[in-house]
Tab-separated table of C-alpha atoms in Angstrom:
chain	number	residue	atom	x	y	z
A	1398	MET	CA	11.904	11.068	19.233
A	1399	GLY	CA	8.840	12.309	20.945
A	1400	ASN	CA	7.134	11.399	23.789
A	1401	ARG	CA	7.275	7.730	24.940
A	1402	LEU	CA	4.039	5.871	25.857
A	1403	SER	CA	4.203	4.903	29.375
A	1404	LYS	CA	-0.024	4.732	29.696
A	1405	ILE	CA	-1.667	3.233	26.602
A	1406	TYR	CA	-4.654	4.614	27.488
A	1407	THR	CA	-5.895	7.914	28.269
A	1408	ARG	CA	-9.848	7.946	27.473
A	1409	THR	CA	-9.091	11.293	25.472
A	1410	GLY	CA	-10.552	9.435	22.511
A	1411	ASP	CA	-13.788	8.463	24.475
A	1412	ASP	CA	-15.725	11.259	23.211
A	1413	GLY	CA	-14.930	10.501	19.205
A	1414	SER	CA	-11.886	12.432	18.772
A	1415	THR	CA	-8.302	12.019	18.360
A	1416	GLY	CA	-5.158	14.303	18.702
A	1417	LEU	CA	-3.075	14.925	15.442
A	1418	GLY	CA	0.912	15.086	15.460
A	1419	ASP	CA	0.404	18.848	16.075
A	1420	GLY	CA	-1.718	18.670	19.145
A	1421	SER	CA	-4.961	19.315	17.279
A	1422	ARG	CA	-7.982	17.375	17.988
A	1423	VAL	CA	-10.066	16.071	15.317
A	1424	ALA	CA	-12.828	13.321	14.765
A	1425	LYS	CA	-11.602	9.868	14.676
A	1426	ASP	CA	-13.817	9.504	11.373
A	1427	SER	CA	-12.116	12.607	9.492
A	1428	LEU	CA	-10.573	11.946	6.120
A	1429	ARG	CA	-7.039	12.741	7.727
A	1430	VAL	CA	-7.288	10.086	10.028
A	1431	SER	CA	-9.039	7.844	7.774
A	1432	ALA	CA	-5.956	8.052	5.124
A	1433	TYR	CA	-3.459	7.781	8.022
A	1434	GLY	CA	-5.454	4.960	9.165
A	1435	THR	CA	-5.287	3.127	6.217
A	1436	VAL	CA	-1.686	3.809	5.517
A	1437	ASP	CA	-1.004	2.349	8.715
A	1438	GLU	CA	-3.448	-0.578	7.846
A	1439	LEU	CA	-1.470	-1.095	4.434
A	1440	ASN	CA	1.902	-1.332	6.563
A	1441	SER	CA	0.014	-4.156	8.706
A	1442	THR	CA	-0.604	-6.045	5.785
A	1443	ILE	CA	3.010	-5.600	4.064
A	1444	GLY	CA	3.963	-7.094	7.455
A	1445	MET	CA	1.628	-10.279	6.614
A	1446	VAL	CA	3.593	-10.654	3.436
A	1447	LEU	CA	6.927	-10.505	5.343
A	1448	ALA	CA	5.671	-12.905	7.733
A	1449	CYS	CA	5.272	-15.705	4.502
A	1450	GLU	CA	7.435	-18.285	3.467
A	1451	GLY	CA	8.926	-17.643	-0.153
A	1452	VAL	CA	10.180	-13.778	0.253
A	1453	ASP	CA	13.306	-13.687	-1.295
A	1454	ASP	CA	16.101	-11.448	0.360
A	1455	ALA	CA	15.821	-8.641	-2.297
A	1456	MET	CA	11.985	-8.520	-1.641
A	1457	ARG	CA	12.422	-8.905	2.073
A	1458	GLU	CA	14.939	-5.629	2.090
A	1459	THR	CA	12.530	-3.735	-0.163
A	1460	LEU	CA	9.498	-4.204	1.958
A	1461	THR	CA	10.802	-3.307	5.094
A	1462	GLN	CA	12.209	-0.104	3.636
A	1463	VAL	CA	8.513	0.273	2.537
A	1464	GLN	CA	7.351	-0.088	5.813
A	1465	HIS	CA	9.697	2.328	7.355
A	1466	GLU	CA	8.447	4.993	4.134
A	1467	LEU	CA	4.794	4.186	5.243
A	1468	PHE	CA	5.360	5.113	8.865
A	1469	ASP	CA	7.083	8.335	7.696
A	1470	LEU	CA	3.987	9.023	5.380
A	1471	GLY	CA	1.621	8.232	8.375
A	1472	GLY	CA	3.520	10.732	10.245
A	1473	GLU	CA	3.188	13.414	7.231
A	1474	LEU	CA	-0.508	12.738	6.899
A	1475	CYS	CA	-0.781	12.892	11.025
A	1476	ILE	CA	1.021	16.076	11.229
A	1477	PRO	CA	-0.480	19.070	8.789
A	1478	GLY	CA	2.181	20.769	6.841
A	1479	MET	CA	4.747	18.062	7.668
A	1480	ALA	CA	7.001	16.743	4.877
A	1481	MET	CA	8.478	13.451	5.087
A	1482	ILE	CA	8.184	11.628	1.601
A	1483	ASP	CA	10.314	12.889	-1.222
A	1484	ASP	CA	10.759	12.427	-4.774
A	1485	ALA	CA	13.915	10.440	-4.066
A	1486	ASP	CA	11.445	7.772	-2.165
A	1487	ILE	CA	9.473	7.757	-5.388
A	1488	THR	CA	12.187	7.115	-7.659
A	1489	ARG	CA	13.581	4.370	-5.293
A	1490	LEU	CA	10.198	2.662	-5.630
A	1491	GLU	CA	10.235	3.035	-9.607
A	1492	GLN	CA	14.020	1.432	-9.646
A	1493	SER	CA	12.594	-1.433	-7.417
A	1494	LEU	CA	9.605	-1.859	-9.738
A	1495	ASP	CA	11.666	-2.526	-12.582
A	1496	GLY	CA	13.966	-4.408	-11.141
A	1497	PHE	CA	11.261	-6.920	-10.038
A	1498	ASN	CA	9.505	-6.412	-13.275
A	1499	ASP	CA	12.080	-6.829	-15.924
A	1500	PRO	CA	12.284	-10.682	-15.772
A	1501	LEU	CA	8.507	-11.404	-15.684
A	1502	PRO	CA	6.983	-12.287	-19.199
A	1503	PRO	CA	4.569	-9.775	-20.779
A	1504	LEU	CA	1.431	-9.293	-19.058
A	1505	LYS	CA	-1.377	-10.637	-21.656
A	1506	ASP	CA	-4.176	-11.360	-19.295
A	1507	PHE	CA	-5.805	-10.139	-15.915
A	1508	ILE	CA	-4.453	-11.823	-12.845
A	1509	LEU	CA	-6.991	-12.790	-9.897
A	1510	PRO	CA	-5.693	-12.828	-6.806
A	1511	GLY	CA	-3.972	-15.942	-5.438
A	1512	GLY	CA	-1.103	-17.653	-6.529
A	1513	GLY	CA	0.099	-19.026	-3.191
A	1514	MET	CA	0.032	-17.388	0.555
A	1515	ALA	CA	2.668	-14.857	-0.277
A	1516	ALA	CA	1.191	-13.669	-3.519
A	1517	SER	CA	-2.408	-13.625	-1.898
A	1518	CYS	CA	-1.108	-11.386	1.259
A	1519	CYS	CA	0.647	-9.095	-1.499
A	1520	HIS	CA	-2.520	-9.166	-3.685
A	1521	LEU	CA	-4.242	-7.931	-0.540
A	1522	ALA	CA	-1.750	-5.214	0.526
A	1523	ARG	CA	-1.968	-3.877	-3.140
A	1524	THR	CA	-6.043	-3.427	-2.529
A	1525	VAL	CA	-5.398	-1.652	0.718
A	1526	CYS	CA	-2.624	0.539	-0.991
A	1527	ARG	CA	-5.392	1.682	-3.451
A	1528	ARG	CA	-7.567	2.437	-0.655
A	1529	ALA	CA	-4.961	4.364	0.812
A	1530	GLU	CA	-4.446	6.432	-2.228
A	1531	ARG	CA	-8.241	6.925	-2.821
A	1532	GLU	CA	-8.241	8.191	0.897
A	1533	VAL	CA	-5.311	10.383	0.460
A	1534	ILE	CA	-7.003	11.951	-2.877
A	1535	ALA	CA	-9.985	12.715	-0.913
A	1536	LEU	CA	-8.279	14.258	1.915
A	1537	GLY	CA	-6.528	16.510	-0.822
A	1538	ARG	CA	-9.683	17.851	-2.110
A	1539	GLU	CA	-10.329	19.232	1.519
A	1540	GLU	CA	-6.989	20.140	2.741
A	1541	SER	CA	-3.385	21.001	1.861
A	1542	ILE	CA	-1.456	17.907	1.231
A	1543	ARG	CA	1.716	17.302	-0.326
A	1544	PRO	CA	1.317	15.692	-3.936
A	1545	GLN	CA	4.507	13.225	-3.056
A	1546	ALA	CA	2.067	11.358	-0.654
A	1547	GLN	CA	-0.329	10.481	-3.540
A	1548	ARG	CA	2.517	9.597	-6.007
A	1549	TYR	CA	4.201	7.403	-3.416
A	1550	LEU	CA	1.071	5.546	-3.112
A	1551	ASN	CA	0.388	5.120	-6.559
A	1552	ARG	CA	3.884	3.876	-7.272
A	1553	LEU	CA	3.657	1.681	-4.450
A	1554	SER	CA	0.422	-0.389	-5.270
A	1555	ASP	CA	2.151	-0.874	-9.007
A	1556	LEU	CA	5.271	-2.370	-7.114
A	1557	LEU	CA	3.316	-4.762	-5.210
A	1558	PHE	CA	1.289	-6.017	-8.122
A	1559	VAL	CA	4.620	-6.900	-9.703
A	1560	LEU	CA	5.562	-8.353	-6.676
A	1561	CYS	CA	2.481	-10.406	-6.662
A	1562	ARG	CA	3.462	-11.888	-9.781
A	1563	VAL	CA	7.000	-12.636	-8.680
A	1564	LEU	CA	5.673	-14.471	-5.529
A	1565	ALA	CA	3.002	-16.592	-7.433
A	1566	ARG	CA	5.674	-17.453	-9.943
A	1567	ALA	CA	8.159	-18.320	-7.085
A	1568	SER	CA	5.721	-20.341	-5.074
A	1569	GLY	CA	5.171	-22.820	-7.985
A	1570	HIS	CA	1.236	-21.908	-7.927
A	1571	GLY	CA	1.784	-19.608	-10.866
A	1572	GLU	CA	-0.526	-16.603	-11.577
A	1573	VAL	CA	-3.902	-17.092	-11.553
A	1574	LEU	CA	-5.471	-15.793	-14.935
A	1575	TRP	CA	-8.975	-14.466	-15.380
A	1576	GLN	CA	-10.873	-16.618	-17.795
A	1577	HIS	CA	-12.997	-13.953	-19.670
A	1578	GLU	CA	-13.662	-16.327	-22.513
A	1579	ARG	CA	-15.965	-18.363	-20.041
A	1580	ARG	CA	-18.856	-16.314	-20.467
A	1581	ARG	CA	-19.046	-15.928	-24.265
A	1582	LYS	CA	-22.155	-17.610	-25.023
A	1583	PRO	CA	-22.365	-19.488	-28.944
A	1584	ASN	CA	-23.962	-17.613	-31.637
A	1585	PRO	CA	-27.274	-18.758	-31.950
């Protein structure tokens, strides 16, 4: 393990810069910092899901593993040239997604965020995941990043969507379906 923090504030970021894992300094609003910062935010929102009632053991195990992998992904994004997320991580997400999705009925309508506290927190995590993915894509246009980072986040947002459905159904609230026909006007 690297250096342990014994002093939390260093004042080195007071000028609007921050240190990357390789020792270089960049602006705190750089694309790289935005990308790994949003991955950190995503990890926090998954922690919110885990703090909710109604998260069963299988989902808890899956999401805890995801939290570890998101910490790895943040490290990969913080250290240019580092490789921590690999194809096996993406395959594991796909397998988890398939396992949670198989018992669900086919989706015929769009779902609104809601369906109880755990499902709502999971919807928040899903949207933060999509933002992290967009920020990684933006970073990839400017700097070299590995494709696994983007693919991992894309697959994770799909998994989170499925978990939203599972949580909404398990809570008894059910999925909140978008009522698209409410805007239809009768023909004159």
